[in-house]
Short mmCIF file of C-alpha atoms in Angstrom, two decimals:
data_model
loop_
_atom_site.label_atom_id
_atom_site.label_comp_id
_atom_site.label_asym_id
_atom_site.label_seq_id
_atom_site.Cartn_x
_atom_site.Cartn_y
_atom_site.Cartn_z
CA MET A 630 149.17 122.47 193.74
CA LEU A 631 151.41 119.57 194.61
CA ASP A 632 155.09 120.15 194.01
CA PHE A 633 155.91 116.78 192.47
CA THR A 634 159.59 117.62 192.09
CA SER A 635 159.90 118.29 195.82
CA ILE A 636 157.94 115.15 196.69
CA VAL A 637 160.03 112.93 194.42
CA MET A 638 163.34 114.37 195.61
CA THR A 639 162.38 114.04 199.28
CA ILE A 640 161.63 110.33 198.99
CA ALA A 641 163.78 109.54 195.95
CA PRO A 642 165.91 106.86 197.71
CA GLU A 643 162.80 105.04 198.96
CA LEU A 644 161.07 105.27 195.56
CA TRP A 645 164.21 103.95 193.92
CA LEU A 646 164.49 100.99 196.32
CA ALA A 647 160.77 100.17 196.03
CA LEU A 648 161.08 100.18 192.24
CA ALA A 649 164.29 98.11 192.37
CA GLY A 650 162.60 95.58 194.67
CA LEU A 651 159.57 95.23 192.40
CA VAL A 652 161.75 94.92 189.29
CA GLY A 653 163.78 92.28 191.12
CA VAL A 654 160.63 90.31 191.93
CA LEU A 655 159.64 90.45 188.26
CA LEU A 656 163.09 89.35 187.07
CA GLY A 657 163.10 86.52 189.58
CA ALA A 658 159.70 85.34 188.39
CA VAL A 659 160.79 85.45 184.73
CA PHE A 660 164.34 84.08 184.95
CA GLY A 661 164.13 81.96 188.13
CA ASP A 662 167.46 80.51 189.25
CA ARG A 663 169.28 82.20 186.36
CA PHE A 664 168.75 85.48 188.21
CA ASN A 665 170.32 84.20 191.45
CA SER A 666 173.92 85.30 190.89
CA PHE A 667 173.14 88.55 189.09
CA SER A 668 170.63 89.57 191.78
CA PHE A 669 173.46 90.36 194.21
CA LYS A 670 175.09 92.80 191.78
CA PHE A 671 171.67 94.21 190.94
CA GLY A 672 170.85 94.69 194.63
CA ALA A 673 174.22 96.24 195.50
CA LEU A 674 174.01 98.71 192.61
CA SER A 675 170.45 99.60 193.64
CA LEU A 676 171.59 100.35 197.19
CA PHE A 677 174.54 102.44 196.00
CA GLY A 678 172.11 104.32 193.76
CA ALA A 679 169.83 105.00 196.73
CA ALA A 680 172.83 106.34 198.69
CA ALA A 681 173.69 108.65 195.80
CA LEU A 682 170.12 109.97 195.64
CA ALA A 683 170.15 110.67 199.38
CA ALA A 684 173.47 112.49 199.03
CA ILE A 685 172.24 114.61 196.10
CA HIS A 686 169.28 115.92 198.11
CA LEU A 687 171.08 115.98 201.47
CA SER A 688 169.29 119.10 202.71
CA GLY A 689 165.98 117.21 202.61
CA GLY A 690 162.41 118.41 202.42
CA GLU A 691 158.83 117.57 203.32
CA SER A 692 156.11 115.75 201.39
CA PHE A 693 152.82 113.84 201.66
CA GLY A 694 151.25 116.41 203.92
CA GLY A 695 153.89 116.08 206.63
CA LEU A 696 154.01 112.27 206.72
CA VAL A 697 157.58 112.39 205.46
CA ARG A 698 160.25 114.93 206.38
CA THR A 699 163.97 114.67 205.80
CA ASN A 700 166.95 116.80 206.75
CA THR A 701 170.72 116.54 206.83
CA PHE A 702 170.64 114.53 210.07
CA VAL A 703 168.62 111.63 208.70
CA ASN A 704 169.94 111.85 205.13
CA PHE A 705 173.51 111.54 206.41
CA ALA A 706 172.45 108.29 208.12
CA LYS A 707 170.71 107.14 204.91
CA VAL A 708 173.86 107.58 202.84
CA ILE A 709 176.02 105.59 205.26
CA SER A 710 173.34 102.89 205.81
CA PHE A 711 172.69 102.28 202.11
CA VAL A 712 176.40 102.12 201.29
CA LEU A 713 177.02 99.61 204.10
CA ALA A 714 174.01 97.54 203.00
CA GLY A 715 175.32 97.48 199.42
CA VAL A 716 178.77 96.34 200.51
CA ALA A 717 177.28 93.69 202.84
CA LEU A 718 175.11 92.35 200.01
CA PHE A 719 177.93 92.32 197.48
CA MET A 720 180.21 90.25 199.70
CA SER A 721 177.42 87.80 200.64
CA GLU A 722 177.26 86.06 197.27
CA SER A 723 180.35 83.89 197.73
CA PHE A 724 179.29 82.87 201.25
CA LEU A 725 175.83 81.76 200.11
CA LYS A 726 177.29 79.92 197.12
CA ARG A 727 179.51 77.85 199.40
CA HIS A 728 176.51 76.96 201.54
CA GLU A 729 174.38 76.21 198.46
CA THR A 730 171.71 78.64 199.58
CA ILE A 731 172.25 81.33 196.97
CA ARG A 732 168.79 82.62 196.02
CA TYR A 733 167.71 85.90 194.48
CA GLU A 734 165.24 86.33 197.35
CA TYR A 735 168.19 87.18 199.62
CA ALA A 736 169.08 90.26 197.58
CA LEU A 737 165.43 91.31 197.40
CA LEU A 738 165.02 90.96 201.17
CA THR A 739 168.08 93.18 201.66
CA ILE A 740 166.57 95.78 199.32
CA PHE A 741 163.23 95.75 201.13
CA ALA A 742 164.93 95.86 204.54
CA SER A 743 166.87 98.90 203.31
CA LEU A 744 163.61 100.41 202.10
CA GLY A 745 162.37 100.06 205.68
CA MET A 746 165.54 101.79 206.91
CA GLY A 747 164.85 104.70 204.59
CA ILE A 748 161.24 104.98 205.73
CA ILE A 749 162.03 105.04 209.46
CA LEU A 750 164.62 107.75 208.87
CA SER A 751 162.21 109.79 206.73
CA ALA A 752 159.24 109.39 209.08
CA ALA A 753 157.57 112.53 210.39
CA ASP A 754 154.46 110.74 211.61
CA LEU A 755 153.82 107.78 213.91
CA MET A 756 152.08 105.87 211.10
CA THR A 757 155.02 106.30 208.74
CA LEU A 758 157.42 105.31 211.51
CA TYR A 759 155.56 102.10 212.29
CA MET A 760 155.24 101.16 208.62
CA GLY A 761 159.00 101.57 208.18
CA ILE A 762 159.85 99.60 211.31
CA GLU A 763 157.70 96.68 210.22
CA THR A 764 159.09 96.75 206.67
CA LEU A 765 162.59 96.47 208.10
CA SER A 766 161.63 93.93 210.77
CA LEU A 767 159.69 91.49 208.56
CA SER A 768 162.52 91.36 206.04
CA SER A 769 165.03 90.85 208.87
CA TYR A 770 163.08 87.94 210.39
CA VAL A 771 163.18 86.05 207.10
CA MET A 772 166.86 86.83 206.54
CA ALA A 773 167.77 85.52 210.01
CA ALA A 774 166.17 82.16 209.13
CA PHE A 775 167.45 82.09 205.54
CA HIS A 776 169.33 78.81 205.99
CA ARG A 777 166.18 76.72 206.10
CA ASP A 778 168.07 73.45 206.62
CA SER A 779 169.97 74.80 209.62
CA ALA A 780 168.37 74.32 213.02
CA ARG A 781 170.40 77.23 214.41
CA SER A 782 169.26 79.59 211.69
CA SER A 783 165.61 78.56 212.08
CA GLU A 784 165.86 79.02 215.85
CA ALA A 785 167.44 82.45 215.40
CA GLY A 786 164.67 83.52 213.05
CA LEU A 787 161.96 82.26 215.40
CA LYS A 788 163.46 83.97 218.47
CA TYR A 789 163.88 87.19 216.54
CA PHE A 790 160.30 87.04 215.28
CA VAL A 791 158.66 86.26 218.64
CA LEU A 792 160.61 88.86 220.61
CA GLY A 793 160.33 91.34 217.76
CA ALA A 794 156.55 90.94 217.70
CA LEU A 795 156.46 91.67 221.45
CA ALA A 796 158.57 94.80 220.98
CA SER A 797 156.45 95.94 218.03
CA GLY A 798 153.33 95.50 220.12
CA MET A 799 154.77 97.65 222.91
CA LEU A 800 155.86 100.27 220.38
CA LEU A 801 152.42 100.34 218.77
CA TYR A 802 150.64 100.51 222.13
CA GLY A 803 152.89 103.38 223.18
CA ALA A 804 152.24 105.17 219.87
CA SER A 805 148.47 104.75 220.33
CA LEU A 806 148.69 106.29 223.81
CA VAL A 807 150.71 109.21 222.48
CA TYR A 808 148.11 109.72 219.75
CA GLY A 809 145.23 109.41 222.20
CA PHE A 810 146.56 112.01 224.62
CA SER A 811 148.05 114.42 222.09
CA GLY A 812 145.30 114.14 219.48
CA THR A 813 147.70 113.78 216.55
CA THR A 814 150.13 111.33 214.98
CA SER A 815 152.30 114.07 213.47
CA PHE A 816 155.75 114.47 215.01
CA ALA A 817 155.40 118.27 214.91
CA GLY A 818 151.91 118.12 216.42
CA ILE A 819 153.01 115.86 219.28
CA ALA A 820 156.02 118.08 219.98
CA ALA A 821 153.73 121.13 220.21
CA SER A 822 151.17 119.40 222.43
CA ASP A 823 150.99 119.26 226.20
CA MET A 824 153.24 116.50 227.55
CA SER A 825 150.60 114.98 229.81
CA ASN A 826 151.22 111.93 231.98
CA GLY A 827 149.45 109.76 229.43
CA THR A 828 151.70 111.02 226.63
CA LEU A 829 154.77 110.40 228.76
CA PHE A 830 153.62 106.85 229.54
CA GLY A 831 153.20 106.22 225.82
CA MET A 832 156.66 107.69 225.25
CA VAL A 833 158.18 105.20 227.71
CA LEU A 834 156.55 102.27 225.90
CA MET A 835 157.83 103.60 222.59
CA ILE A 836 161.33 103.87 224.04
CA VAL A 837 161.14 100.22 225.15
CA GLY A 838 159.99 99.13 221.69
CA MET A 839 162.71 101.11 219.91
CA ALA A 840 165.34 99.88 222.39
CA PHE A 841 164.66 96.36 221.14
CA LYS A 842 165.34 97.44 217.56
CA ILE A 843 168.80 98.73 218.48
CA SER A 844 169.49 95.82 220.91
CA ALA A 845 169.86 98.03 223.96
CA ALA A 846 169.56 96.53 227.45
CA PRO A 847 167.31 95.29 228.93
CA MET A 848 165.69 94.52 225.53
CA HIS A 849 168.92 92.94 224.31
CA VAL A 850 168.29 89.27 225.02
CA TRP A 851 167.71 88.30 221.38
CA THR A 852 171.01 89.71 220.14
CA PRO A 853 173.64 87.04 221.07
CA ASP A 854 171.39 84.15 220.00
CA VAL A 855 170.45 85.74 216.67
CA TYR A 856 174.04 86.78 215.97
CA GLU A 857 175.22 83.21 216.64
CA GLY A 858 172.46 81.38 214.77
CA ALA A 859 171.80 83.56 211.74
CA PRO A 860 174.01 83.21 208.62
CA THR A 861 177.18 85.25 209.09
CA SER A 862 176.49 87.35 205.99
CA VAL A 863 173.10 88.29 207.45
CA VAL A 864 174.67 89.25 210.78
CA ALA A 865 177.20 91.42 208.94
CA PHE A 866 174.23 93.30 207.48
CA PHE A 867 172.35 93.47 210.82
CA ALA A 868 175.39 94.79 212.69
CA SER A 869 176.09 97.63 210.28
CA ALA A 870 173.36 99.20 208.13
CA PRO A 871 170.22 98.63 210.27
CA LYS A 872 172.21 99.42 213.41
CA MET A 873 173.16 102.80 211.95
CA ALA A 874 169.65 103.56 210.72
CA SER A 875 167.81 102.38 213.84
CA THR A 876 170.07 104.25 216.26
CA VAL A 877 169.69 107.52 214.35
CA MET A 878 165.92 106.91 214.13
CA PHE A 879 165.82 106.41 217.91
CA ALA A 880 167.64 109.70 218.47
CA ASN A 881 165.53 111.52 215.88
CA VAL A 882 162.25 110.49 217.55
CA LEU A 883 163.46 111.59 220.99
CA PHE A 884 164.97 114.87 219.80
CA VAL A 885 162.13 115.88 217.46
CA VAL A 886 158.97 114.35 218.97
CA PHE A 887 159.79 114.40 222.68
CA GLY A 888 162.38 117.16 222.79
CA ALA A 889 160.20 119.19 225.15
CA ALA A 890 160.19 116.26 227.59
CA TYR A 891 164.00 115.94 227.62
CA ASP A 892 164.10 116.19 231.42
CA GLN A 893 161.63 113.28 231.59
CA TRP A 894 163.41 110.83 229.28
CA GLN A 895 167.04 111.72 229.95
CA LEU A 896 167.25 109.51 233.05
CA ILE A 897 165.56 106.60 231.22
CA ILE A 898 168.07 106.78 228.37
CA ALA A 899 170.95 107.15 230.86
CA ILE A 900 169.86 103.96 232.66
CA ILE A 901 169.49 102.06 229.37
CA ALA A 902 172.92 103.31 228.26
CA GLY A 903 174.57 102.27 231.54
CA LEU A 904 172.95 98.83 231.52
CA SER A 905 173.91 98.27 227.88
CA MET A 906 177.56 99.17 228.47
CA ILE A 907 177.96 96.97 231.56
CA ILE A 908 175.90 93.98 230.35
CA GLY A 909 177.58 94.06 226.95
CA ALA A 910 181.11 94.32 228.33
CA LEU A 911 180.69 91.67 231.03
CA GLY A 912 178.71 89.33 228.79
CA ALA A 913 181.40 89.35 226.10
CA LEU A 914 184.12 88.38 228.60
CA VAL A 915 182.86 84.81 228.97
CA GLN A 916 182.08 84.06 225.32
CA THR A 917 183.89 81.40 223.30
CA ASN A 918 181.96 81.95 220.06
CA ILE A 919 183.21 84.98 218.14
CA LYS A 920 179.77 85.85 216.77
CA ARG A 921 178.25 85.86 220.26
CA LEU A 922 181.19 87.93 221.48
CA LEU A 923 180.55 90.51 218.76
CA GLY A 924 176.85 90.38 219.66
CA TYR A 925 177.57 91.42 223.23
CA SER A 926 180.06 93.95 221.91
CA SER A 927 177.29 95.52 219.83
CA ILE A 928 175.14 95.86 222.96
CA ALA A 929 177.96 97.70 224.73
CA ASN A 930 178.55 99.95 221.73
CA VAL A 931 174.86 100.84 221.56
CA GLY A 932 175.26 101.92 225.17
CA TYR A 933 178.10 104.25 224.19
CA GLY A 934 175.92 105.74 221.46
CA LEU A 935 173.03 106.26 223.87
CA VAL A 936 175.29 108.37 226.09
CA ALA A 937 175.27 110.90 223.25
CA VAL A 938 171.47 110.65 223.02
CA ALA A 939 171.16 111.21 226.78
CA ALA A 940 173.38 114.29 226.39
CA GLY A 941 170.61 115.89 224.35
CA GLN A 942 170.29 117.28 220.87
CA GLU A 943 172.70 120.19 221.15
CA ALA A 944 175.57 118.30 222.78
CA GLY A 945 174.97 114.79 221.50
CA ALA A 946 173.59 114.75 217.94
CA ALA A 947 176.91 115.28 216.15
CA ALA A 948 178.74 112.98 218.60
CA LEU A 949 176.20 110.21 217.93
CA LEU A 950 176.66 110.47 214.16
CA THR A 951 180.43 110.39 214.50
CA PHE A 952 180.46 107.39 216.84
CA ILE A 953 177.81 105.27 215.11
CA THR A 954 179.35 105.84 211.66
CA ILE A 955 182.76 104.62 212.81
CA TYR A 956 181.21 101.71 214.70
CA ALA A 957 179.04 100.56 211.77
CA VAL A 958 181.98 100.57 209.34
CA THR A 959 184.19 98.71 211.82
CA SER A 960 181.48 96.17 212.62
CA LEU A 961 180.94 95.34 208.95
CA GLY A 962 184.68 94.77 208.58
CA LEU A 963 184.83 92.49 211.61
CA PHE A 964 182.03 90.27 210.38
CA ALA A 965 183.63 90.23 206.93
CA GLY A 966 186.72 88.98 208.77
CA VAL A 967 184.65 86.20 210.31
CA LEU A 968 183.42 85.30 206.82
CA ALA A 969 187.02 85.27 205.59
CA MET A 970 188.16 82.69 208.15
CA ARG A 971 187.23 79.25 206.92
CA ARG A 972 188.73 75.82 207.47
CA ARG A 973 188.10 72.55 205.71
CA GLY A 974 185.37 71.68 208.21
CA GLY A 975 183.45 74.93 207.67
CA MET A 976 183.34 78.45 209.00
CA VAL A 977 185.50 79.44 211.96
CA GLU A 978 183.34 80.59 214.86
CA SER A 979 185.16 79.41 217.98
CA ILE A 980 187.65 81.96 219.28
CA SER A 981 190.26 79.25 219.88
CA GLU A 982 190.25 78.42 216.15
CA LEU A 983 191.80 81.79 215.34
CA GLY A 984 195.16 80.45 216.48
CA GLY A 985 197.95 80.93 213.97
CA LEU A 986 196.06 83.36 211.75
CA ALA A 987 199.01 85.77 211.69
CA ARG A 988 201.30 83.04 210.32
CA THR A 989 199.00 81.66 207.65
CA LYS A 990 197.12 84.85 206.65
CA PRO A 991 199.21 87.82 207.80
CA VAL A 992 197.32 90.44 205.77
CA LEU A 993 193.99 89.33 207.19
CA ALA A 994 195.47 89.27 210.71
CA VAL A 995 196.79 92.82 210.34
CA MET A 996 193.48 94.13 208.99
CA LEU A 997 191.48 92.41 211.75
CA SER A 998 193.89 93.77 214.36
CA VAL A 999 193.31 97.31 213.10
CA LEU A 1000 189.54 96.78 213.27
CA ILE A 1001 189.74 95.29 216.77
CA PHE A 1002 191.90 98.17 218.03
CA SER A 1003 189.43 100.61 216.47
CA ILE A 1004 186.31 99.08 218.00
CA ALA A 1005 188.13 98.83 221.34
CA GLY A 1006 188.67 102.59 221.21
CA LEU A 1007 192.45 102.52 221.28
CA PRO A 1008 194.30 105.55 219.87
CA PRO A 1009 195.12 106.52 217.20
CA PHE A 1010 192.44 104.51 215.39
CA GLY A 1011 189.02 105.86 214.39
CA GLY A 1012 187.11 104.18 217.19
CA PHE A 1013 189.05 106.17 219.76
CA PHE A 1014 187.80 109.44 218.31
CA GLY A 1015 184.24 108.12 218.21
CA LYS A 1016 184.33 107.28 221.91
CA TYR A 1017 186.05 110.58 222.63
CA GLU A 1018 183.17 112.48 221.01
CA VAL A 1019 180.64 110.50 223.05
CA LEU A 1020 182.60 111.03 226.26
CA ARG A 1021 182.88 114.75 225.60
CA ALA A 1022 179.15 115.01 224.88
CA GLY A 1023 178.38 113.26 228.17
CA LEU A 1024 180.67 115.55 230.13
CA ASP A 1025 179.30 118.69 228.43
CA ALA A 1026 175.80 117.59 229.48
CA GLY A 1027 176.89 116.97 233.06
CA LEU A 1028 176.51 113.19 232.84
CA MET A 1029 179.59 112.36 234.90
CA PRO A 1030 178.34 108.90 236.07
CA LEU A 1031 177.76 107.84 232.44
CA ALA A 1032 181.16 109.18 231.42
CA ILE A 1033 182.76 107.08 234.15
CA LEU A 1034 180.83 104.02 232.93
CA VAL A 1035 182.09 104.63 229.38
CA VAL A 1036 185.67 104.45 230.66
CA ILE A 1037 185.01 101.41 232.87
CA ALA A 1038 183.21 99.47 230.12
CA SER A 1039 185.98 100.36 227.64
CA VAL A 1040 188.63 99.03 230.01
CA ILE A 1041 186.64 95.81 230.57
CA SER A 1042 186.24 95.38 226.82
CA LEU A 1043 190.02 95.27 226.41
CA GLY A 1044 189.87 91.89 228.13
CA TYR A 1045 188.08 90.20 225.26
CA TYR A 1046 189.40 92.32 222.39
CA LEU A 1047 193.03 91.78 223.36
CA ARG A 1048 192.32 88.07 223.86
CA LEU A 1049 191.45 87.90 220.16
CA ILE A 1050 194.72 89.67 219.30
CA LYS A 1051 196.70 87.29 221.50
CA ILE A 1052 195.14 84.18 219.93
CA MET A 1053 195.62 85.43 216.35
CA TRP A 1054 199.26 86.44 216.81
CA PHE A 1055 200.73 84.16 219.45
CA ASP A 1056 198.79 80.87 219.62
CA GLU A 1057 199.85 77.85 217.60
CA PRO A 1058 197.86 77.11 214.42
CA THR A 1059 195.53 74.12 214.68
CA GLU A 1060 194.57 73.66 211.03
CA ARG A 1061 195.20 75.43 207.74
CA PHE A 1062 192.83 78.19 206.68
CA GLU A 1063 191.30 77.96 203.21
CA ASN A 1064 191.59 80.69 200.60
CA THR A 1065 189.51 83.82 201.16
CA ASP A 1066 187.05 85.06 198.54
CA ALA A 1067 188.11 88.35 196.95
CA PRO A 1068 184.90 90.37 197.75
CA VAL A 1069 185.06 89.35 201.41
CA MET A 1070 188.77 90.12 201.74
CA GLY A 1071 188.23 93.40 199.93
CA THR A 1072 185.56 94.38 202.46
CA VAL A 1073 187.89 93.60 205.37
CA VAL A 1074 190.70 95.67 203.87
CA LEU A 1075 188.40 98.56 202.92
CA SER A 1076 186.80 98.67 206.38
CA ALA A 1077 190.19 98.52 208.11
CA VAL A 1078 191.57 101.31 205.93
CA VAL A 1079 188.51 103.50 206.55
CA ALA A 1080 188.20 102.76 210.29
CA GLY A 1081 191.90 102.70 211.04
CA ILE A 1082 193.39 105.27 208.69
CA VAL A 1083 190.81 107.46 206.96
CA PHE A 1084 188.88 108.29 210.14
CA MET A 1085 192.16 108.75 212.00
CA VAL A 1086 193.53 111.25 209.47
CA PHE A 1087 190.30 112.98 208.49
CA ILE A 1088 188.39 112.81 211.78
CA SER A 1089 188.11 116.61 211.78
CA GLU A 1090 186.13 116.33 208.54
CA LEU A 1091 183.68 113.88 210.15
CA GLY A 1092 183.48 114.88 213.81
CA THR A 1093 182.86 118.14 215.63
CA GLY A 1094 183.01 121.02 213.18
CA GLY A 1095 182.84 118.64 210.19
CA TRP A 1096 180.18 116.62 208.38
CA ALA A 1097 178.60 115.28 211.57
CA THR A 1098 178.07 118.80 212.91
CA TYR A 1099 176.67 119.94 209.58
CA ALA A 1100 174.33 116.94 209.49
CA ALA A 1101 173.19 117.49 213.10
CA SER A 1102 172.33 121.10 212.29
CA GLY A 1103 169.47 119.78 210.17
CA LEU A 1104 167.52 119.05 213.35
CA LEU A 1105 167.17 122.80 213.90
CA ARG A 1106 165.61 123.48 210.51
#
């Protein structure tokens, strides 16, 4: 007999989000524009509810005949991803109101994108994985082009869609080869099969397809353009929740499905990690648009995370969770900071326009400085401990060249991070900043407190020996 309680608890967050999305569609159809403002609260509460459900059943389970399997590793990522998505959605309302594009469809797209995040993290079968990736991707394409009257937003959505379709095709082709040579689509079945040359070739294509989803080099080319062109509230979502979910999904597939072929894919991941760190760090140095700069920064930070993946499951799983959690929280705060900086002529995107921020908005300048120091990896802020965990994982796995690249890329990154600090604190103001909306400012402060103080004080509770280690142990169950 089917154990319905086990089935429901295993996929409770996804069932909850699917139900919330369908109820939202119904409410939108009935109330129309009257649902616009409330939809953001409705969506945020739905996402926080999904995070609570994932936390309640953190140990996970299996259902649908092995199509879905969860454990502490993926459920930890679900909790963080859903919370970040809820915060990103909640602070987006004021931004969209100012641009007169507030529509309930935005909240519903965020819910369905988060549903896709939950599915890819719960996947225990190639079919489930692909369904989740496409659910997340299709919602993301529409969100990137949400400002229909903006040529930049439309271009960002089109670039994302075209390149995303190419990556999805490569991922699907790789998955079909893995199925053809292993004879099964089940993660457990593939892991137990012979890793023939055909299976390994399919694995490489899958790695390329998944590398696009996390914006790792050389599949990174869409990232700066989409980050610059898409609405800032959308980019805040992209850079936090899906980044967390997709990176953990990437690691989960390699550790669980292709763990037996670790010696075969370690060098591939090491090369991708090295390219991402160097391309991201050097690319950000020459940027004048803050959103493009943060886009290249995200590429570099994905490279740091992939060092932990290349270190293998035993050495790198906990380090990856620690690093990517701190990065995702910090990234959301930085983009909230971009949302908070607005002049009479519109949003501030040019780096030179940050001049005088410390004089006109000292609280915002302090909070952004904490976030910048954290993402740069400077002690004693949270980002330093995240990079330390990654560096230690690389050294424990004998990846000395990658460890050296982590240090080099981090030093290069100080060039553009400290430039932001210098402009905010020492350059002359050019024009007065307008008042900041309370939800946006609250997100900046909350992210800075968490990334700069909470992680600094309680890093032992998150990192090695703490929650991240407990979560990573789920891979062994």
